[in-house]
Coordinates of C-alpha atoms and ligand atoms in Angstrom, one line a residue:
M11 CA -12.2 -30.1 -5.0
K12 CA -11.2 -27.7 -2.3
K13 CA -12.2 -24.1 -1.9
A14 CA -10.2 -21.5 -0.2
E15 CA -10.2 -17.7 0.3
G16 CA -7.3 -15.4 -0.4
T17 CA -6.1 -12.1 -1.8
I18 CA -5.0 -11.4 -5.4
I19 CA -1.4 -10.2 -5.2
S20 CA -0.7 -9.9 -8.9
A21 CA -2.5 -10.1 -12.2
I22 CA -1.2 -10.5 -15.7
S23 CA -2.5 -11.9 -19.0
G24 CA -5.5 -13.5 -17.5
Y25 CA -3.6 -15.2 -14.6
Y26 CA -4.1 -14.2 -11.0
D27 CA -1.7 -15.0 -8.2
V28 CA -3.6 -15.4 -5.0
E29 CA -2.1 -15.6 -1.6
I30 CA -3.8 -18.1 0.6
D31 CA -2.4 -18.6 4.1
N32 CA 1.1 -17.4 3.1
K33 CA 1.3 -19.5 0.0
V34 CA 0.8 -18.2 -3.5
V35 CA -1.4 -20.1 -5.9
R36 CA -1.7 -19.2 -9.6
T37 CA -5.2 -19.2 -10.9
R38 CA -7.3 -18.4 -13.9
A39 CA -10.6 -16.5 -13.8
R40 CA -13.8 -18.3 -14.7
G41 CA -15.5 -16.9 -17.8
V42 CA -18.4 -16.0 -15.7
F43 CA -16.6 -12.8 -14.7
R44 CA -16.4 -11.7 -18.3
D45 CA -20.1 -12.4 -18.7
R46 CA -20.9 -10.2 -15.7
K47 CA -18.4 -7.6 -16.9
Q48 CA -16.5 -8.0 -13.6
K49 CA -12.7 -7.7 -13.6
P50 CA -10.8 -9.1 -10.8
L51 CA -8.3 -6.5 -9.3
V52 CA -5.2 -6.8 -7.3
G53 CA -6.3 -6.6 -3.7
D54 CA -9.6 -8.4 -4.3
R55 CA -10.5 -11.0 -1.7
V56 CA -11.5 -14.0 -3.8
V57 CA -12.6 -17.6 -3.5
V58 CA -10.4 -20.1 -5.4
Q59 CA -11.2 -23.6 -6.4
L60 CA -8.1 -25.7 -5.9
D61 CA -7.5 -28.7 -8.0
D62 CA -4.9 -31.5 -7.5
Q63 CA -3.9 -31.3 -11.2
G64 CA -2.8 -27.7 -10.8
M65 CA -5.8 -26.1 -12.5
N66 CA -6.9 -23.5 -10.0
Y67 CA -9.8 -21.3 -10.7
L68 CA -10.9 -18.1 -9.3
I69 CA -14.6 -18.6 -8.8
E70 CA -15.8 -15.6 -6.8
I71 CA -14.9 -12.0 -6.0
L72 CA -15.9 -11.0 -2.5
P73 CA -17.5 -7.5 -2.1
R74 CA -15.0 -4.7 -2.5
I75 CA -14.6 -2.0 0.1
N76 CA -13.0 0.5 -2.4
E77 CA -10.7 0.7 -5.4
I78 CA -8.2 3.4 -5.7
G79 CA -5.2 4.5 -7.8
R80 CA -4.2 3.8 -11.3
P81 CA -3.6 1.0 -11.8
A82 CA -6.4 0.3 -9.4
V83 CA -5.9 -1.6 -6.1
A84 CA -9.0 -3.0 -4.4
N85 CA -9.7 -3.0 -0.7
V86 CA -7.1 -0.4 0.4
S87 CA -7.3 0.0 4.2
R88 CA -4.7 2.6 4.7
V89 CA -2.4 5.0 2.9
L90 CA 1.1 6.0 3.9
L91 CA 1.1 9.6 2.7
V92 CA 4.6 10.8 2.0
I93 CA 4.7 14.6 2.2
S94 CA 8.0 16.4 2.0
A95 CA 9.3 19.2 4.2
V96 CA 11.2 20.7 1.3
E97 CA 11.8 20.2 -2.4
P98 CA 8.8 20.3 -3.0
D99 CA 8.0 22.6 -0.2
F100 CA 5.6 21.5 2.5
S101 CA 2.1 22.6 1.9
L102 CA -0.8 22.4 4.3
E103 CA -3.3 22.9 1.5
L104 CA -1.9 19.9 -0.4
L105 CA -2.0 17.9 2.7
D106 CA -5.6 18.7 3.3
R107 CA -6.4 17.8 -0.3
Y108 CA -5.0 14.3 0.2
L109 CA -6.7 13.9 3.5
T110 CA -10.0 14.9 2.0
F111 CA -9.6 12.5 -0.9
F112 CA -8.8 9.5 1.4
A113 CA -11.5 10.4 3.9
W114 CA -13.9 10.4 1.0
K115 CA -12.6 6.9 -0.1
N116 CA -12.9 5.7 3.5
V117 CA -9.2 5.0 3.8
G118 CA -7.2 5.8 6.9
V119 CA -4.0 7.8 6.5
V120 CA -0.6 7.8 8.2
I121 CA 1.5 10.9 7.5
Y122 CA 5.2 10.6 6.8
L123 CA 7.1 13.8 6.6
S124 CA 10.1 13.2 4.4
K125 CA 13.3 15.2 3.9
S126 CA 13.1 16.6 7.4
D127 CA 16.9 16.1 7.7
I128 CA 17.6 18.6 4.9
T129 CA 15.2 21.2 6.2
S130 CA 16.4 24.3 8.2
S131 CA 15.6 23.8 11.9
G132 CA 13.4 26.9 12.0
R133 CA 11.2 25.8 9.1
L134 CA 11.1 22.2 10.5
K135 CA 9.9 23.5 13.8
D136 CA 7.0 25.3 12.1
I137 CA 6.0 22.3 10.2
Q138 CA 6.2 20.1 13.3
T139 CA 3.9 22.5 15.1
E140 CA 1.4 22.4 12.2
L141 CA 1.6 18.6 12.1
E142 CA 0.9 18.3 15.8
Y143 CA -2.6 19.5 15.0
Y144 CA -3.1 16.7 12.6
Q145 CA -1.9 14.2 15.2
R146 CA -4.5 15.6 17.6
I147 CA -7.3 15.1 15.1
G148 CA -6.3 11.5 14.7
Y149 CA -3.7 11.2 12.0
P150 CA -0.5 9.4 13.1
V151 CA 2.6 11.4 12.0
F152 CA 6.1 10.2 11.5
E153 CA 9.2 12.1 10.4
D154 CA 11.9 9.6 11.3
A155 CA 12.2 6.9 8.7
E156 CA 13.7 4.5 11.1
K157 CA 10.9 4.9 13.6
L158 CA 8.4 4.5 10.8
E159 CA 10.0 1.2 9.7
N160 CA 9.9 -0.1 13.2
E161 CA 6.3 0.8 13.8
L162 CA 4.8 0.0 10.4
P163 CA 4.8 -3.8 10.6
K164 CA 2.9 -3.5 13.9
M165 CA 0.4 -1.1 12.4
I166 CA -0.6 -3.3 9.4
D167 CA -3.2 -5.7 10.5
K168 CA -3.9 -9.1 9.1
D169 CA -4.6 -9.1 5.4
Q170 CA -4.8 -5.3 5.4
I171 CA -3.6 -3.6 2.2
W172 CA -1.6 -0.4 2.3
T173 CA -0.5 1.8 -0.5
L174 CA 1.7 4.9 -0.7
A175 CA 0.7 8.3 -1.9
G176 CA 2.1 11.7 -2.1
Q177 CA 3.3 14.4 -4.4
S178 CA 6.1 13.5 -6.9
G179 CA 9.5 14.1 -5.7
A180 CA 8.6 13.5 -2.0
G181 CA 10.5 10.2 -1.9
K182 CA 7.7 7.6 -2.3
S183 CA 9.8 5.3 -4.5
T184 CA 12.8 5.4 -2.3
L185 CA 10.7 4.5 0.7
L186 CA 8.8 1.8 -1.2
N187 CA 12.0 0.2 -2.4
K188 CA 13.4 0.2 1.1
L189 CA 10.3 -1.3 2.6
E190 CA 10.1 -3.9 -0.1
S191 CA 13.7 -5.1 0.2
E192 CA 13.4 -5.2 4.0
A193 CA 10.2 -7.2 3.8
K194 CA 11.9 -9.7 1.4
Q195 CA 14.9 -10.1 3.7
A196 CA 12.7 -10.6 6.7
T197 CA 10.7 -13.4 5.1
G198 CA 13.5 -14.8 3.0
A199 CA 11.0 -14.8 0.2
I200 CA 11.9 -14.8 -3.4
S201 CA 9.5 -12.8 -5.5
T202 CA 6.7 -15.0 -6.7
A203 CA 5.2 -12.3 -8.9
L204 CA 5.1 -12.7 -12.7
N205 CA 8.0 -11.0 -14.6
R206 CA 8.5 -8.1 -12.3
G207 CA 9.8 -5.0 -13.9
K208 CA 9.4 -6.2 -17.4
H209 CA 5.9 -5.0 -18.1
T210 CA 5.2 -2.8 -20.9
T211 CA 2.1 -1.5 -19.2
R212 CA 2.1 -0.5 -15.6
Q213 CA 1.2 -3.3 -13.2
V214 CA 0.7 -3.4 -9.5
T215 CA 1.8 -6.2 -7.2
L216 CA 1.3 -6.6 -3.5
F217 CA 4.1 -7.7 -1.3
K218 CA 3.8 -9.2 2.1
Y219 CA 4.5 -6.7 4.9
G220 CA 3.9 -7.5 8.5
S221 CA 0.7 -9.6 8.5
G222 CA -0.7 -7.6 5.6
F223 CA 0.4 -6.2 2.2
I224 CA 1.8 -3.1 0.6
A225 CA 1.1 -2.3 -3.0
D226 CA 4.3 -1.8 -5.0
T227 CA 2.9 1.1 -7.0
P228 CA 4.7 4.3 -6.3
G229 CA 1.3 5.6 -5.5
F230 CA -0.5 8.4 -7.2
S231 CA 0.3 12.1 -7.1
A232 CA -2.8 13.4 -8.8
I233 CA -6.0 13.6 -6.8
D234 CA -9.4 14.4 -8.1
L235 CA -11.9 15.8 -5.7
F236 CA -14.5 16.8 -8.2
K237 CA -16.6 13.7 -7.7
I238 CA -17.3 14.7 -4.1
K239 CA -20.7 16.2 -3.6
V240 CA -20.3 19.7 -2.5
D241 CA -22.6 19.3 0.5
D242 CA -20.8 16.2 1.6
L243 CA -17.4 17.8 1.7
R244 CA -17.8 18.8 5.4
N245 CA -17.9 15.1 6.4
Y246 CA -14.4 14.5 5.1
F247 CA -12.8 17.1 7.4
Y248 CA -12.9 15.1 10.6
D249 CA -12.3 18.0 12.9
L250 CA -15.1 20.0 11.3
K251 CA -17.4 17.0 11.4
E252 CA -16.8 16.5 15.1
A253 CA -17.5 20.1 15.9
S254 CA -20.6 20.2 13.7
A255 CA -22.6 18.2 16.2
N256 CA -22.9 21.5 18.1
C257 CA -23.8 23.7 15.1
R258 CA -27.3 25.2 15.5
F259 CA -28.4 23.8 12.2
R260 CA -28.1 20.1 11.3
G261 CA -27.1 20.7 7.7
C262 CA -24.7 23.5 8.6
Q263 CA -22.1 24.0 5.9
H264 CA -20.1 26.3 8.2
I265 CA -20.2 29.2 5.8
K266 CA -22.7 31.9 6.8
E267 CA -25.0 30.0 9.1
P268 CA -25.7 31.5 12.5
G269 CA -24.7 29.5 15.5
C270 CA -21.9 27.7 13.7
E271 CA -19.7 25.8 16.1
V272 CA -17.0 25.3 13.5
K273 CA -16.5 29.0 12.9
K274 CA -16.6 29.6 16.7
L275 CA -13.8 27.1 17.2
V276 CA -11.8 28.6 14.3
E277 CA -12.0 32.0 16.0
E278 CA -10.9 30.4 19.3
G279 CA -8.0 28.8 17.6
K280 CA -9.2 25.3 18.4
I281 CA -9.7 24.3 14.8
A282 CA -6.7 25.3 12.7
R283 CA -7.6 28.2 10.5
S284 CA -5.7 26.7 7.6
R285 CA -8.0 23.7 7.8
Y286 CA -11.1 25.9 7.6
E287 CA -9.5 27.8 4.7
S288 CA -8.7 24.6 2.8
Y289 CA -12.3 23.5 3.3
L290 CA -13.7 26.7 1.9
K291 CA -11.3 26.7 -1.0
I292 CA -12.0 23.1 -2.0
R293 CA -15.7 23.7 -1.6
Q294 CA -15.5 26.6 -3.9
E295 CA -13.6 24.6 -6.5
I296 CA -16.0 21.8 -6.4
S297 CA -19.0 24.0 -6.7
D298 CA -17.3 26.0 -9.6
N299 CA -16.1 22.7 -11.0
R300 CA -12.8 24.3 -11.5
M301 CA -9.5 22.6 -10.9
P302 CA -6.5 24.6 -9.6
E303 CA -3.8 25.2 -12.2
Y304 CA -1.1 23.3 -10.4
L305 CA -3.2 20.1 -10.3
K306 CA -3.8 20.1 -14.1
K307 CA -0.3 18.9 -14.9
Ligands
LIG401 ZN1 -21.4 25.0 11.3

């Protein structure tokens, strides 16, 4: 019997399709997972026992880095965040909410501004200026779909799993369909997943993209920041975190403390005021345990 390590790319009715070195192997999970109340997830790195008779068993789930989304995907490395310039209108606050959420989940984010082609040039210029700040603090930003599609395969490292996120109506599904059909054309692969598109319940499948994978879920629009500990929030604003090394107090929350470097940099225009305002707003919501109306839908 041979053992091999791979990634679960789809799961249905107790069967798990595992990609091992560019081949897909159908497996069943050993009962031991049920006993341990462990449920293998799409995205899990697993050890498979391969059998000549075609009875392949999933025997071990390797430690998970994270699990996000509904349905959940394990080990998400990065998120392609689709945020629209118009319809729905571009919102810095919403952008900050997403970035906070993924920083908390320890997932990198690439920002894609959609619908820039149907935005007035004046408005687009403002948005671009605002997004330059995000680029400076380490978030890659794309607004040209073609450029994104050219760069994306190079950005996805071996076995990395990416997923899409963004508000509904921003164009996630359109982009996803495009990426998926291009990926299939490039590899000449026929879908190996089980009964795609016929599920009664929502399922998630990974498709090969570059040397990694993209999850075919249209991502999630709702984000819940309420499980973040209020005093930890400052760590998920990378620009604030960097500045905080120079705050007078180590545990500085950048609110009323004297000698606060963050507030100084906001005053000097080096930290975007909108970022600081988002921080205060989210912090207040978490401490009040109050969700803003528009997120309740
Ligand atoms: Zn401070």
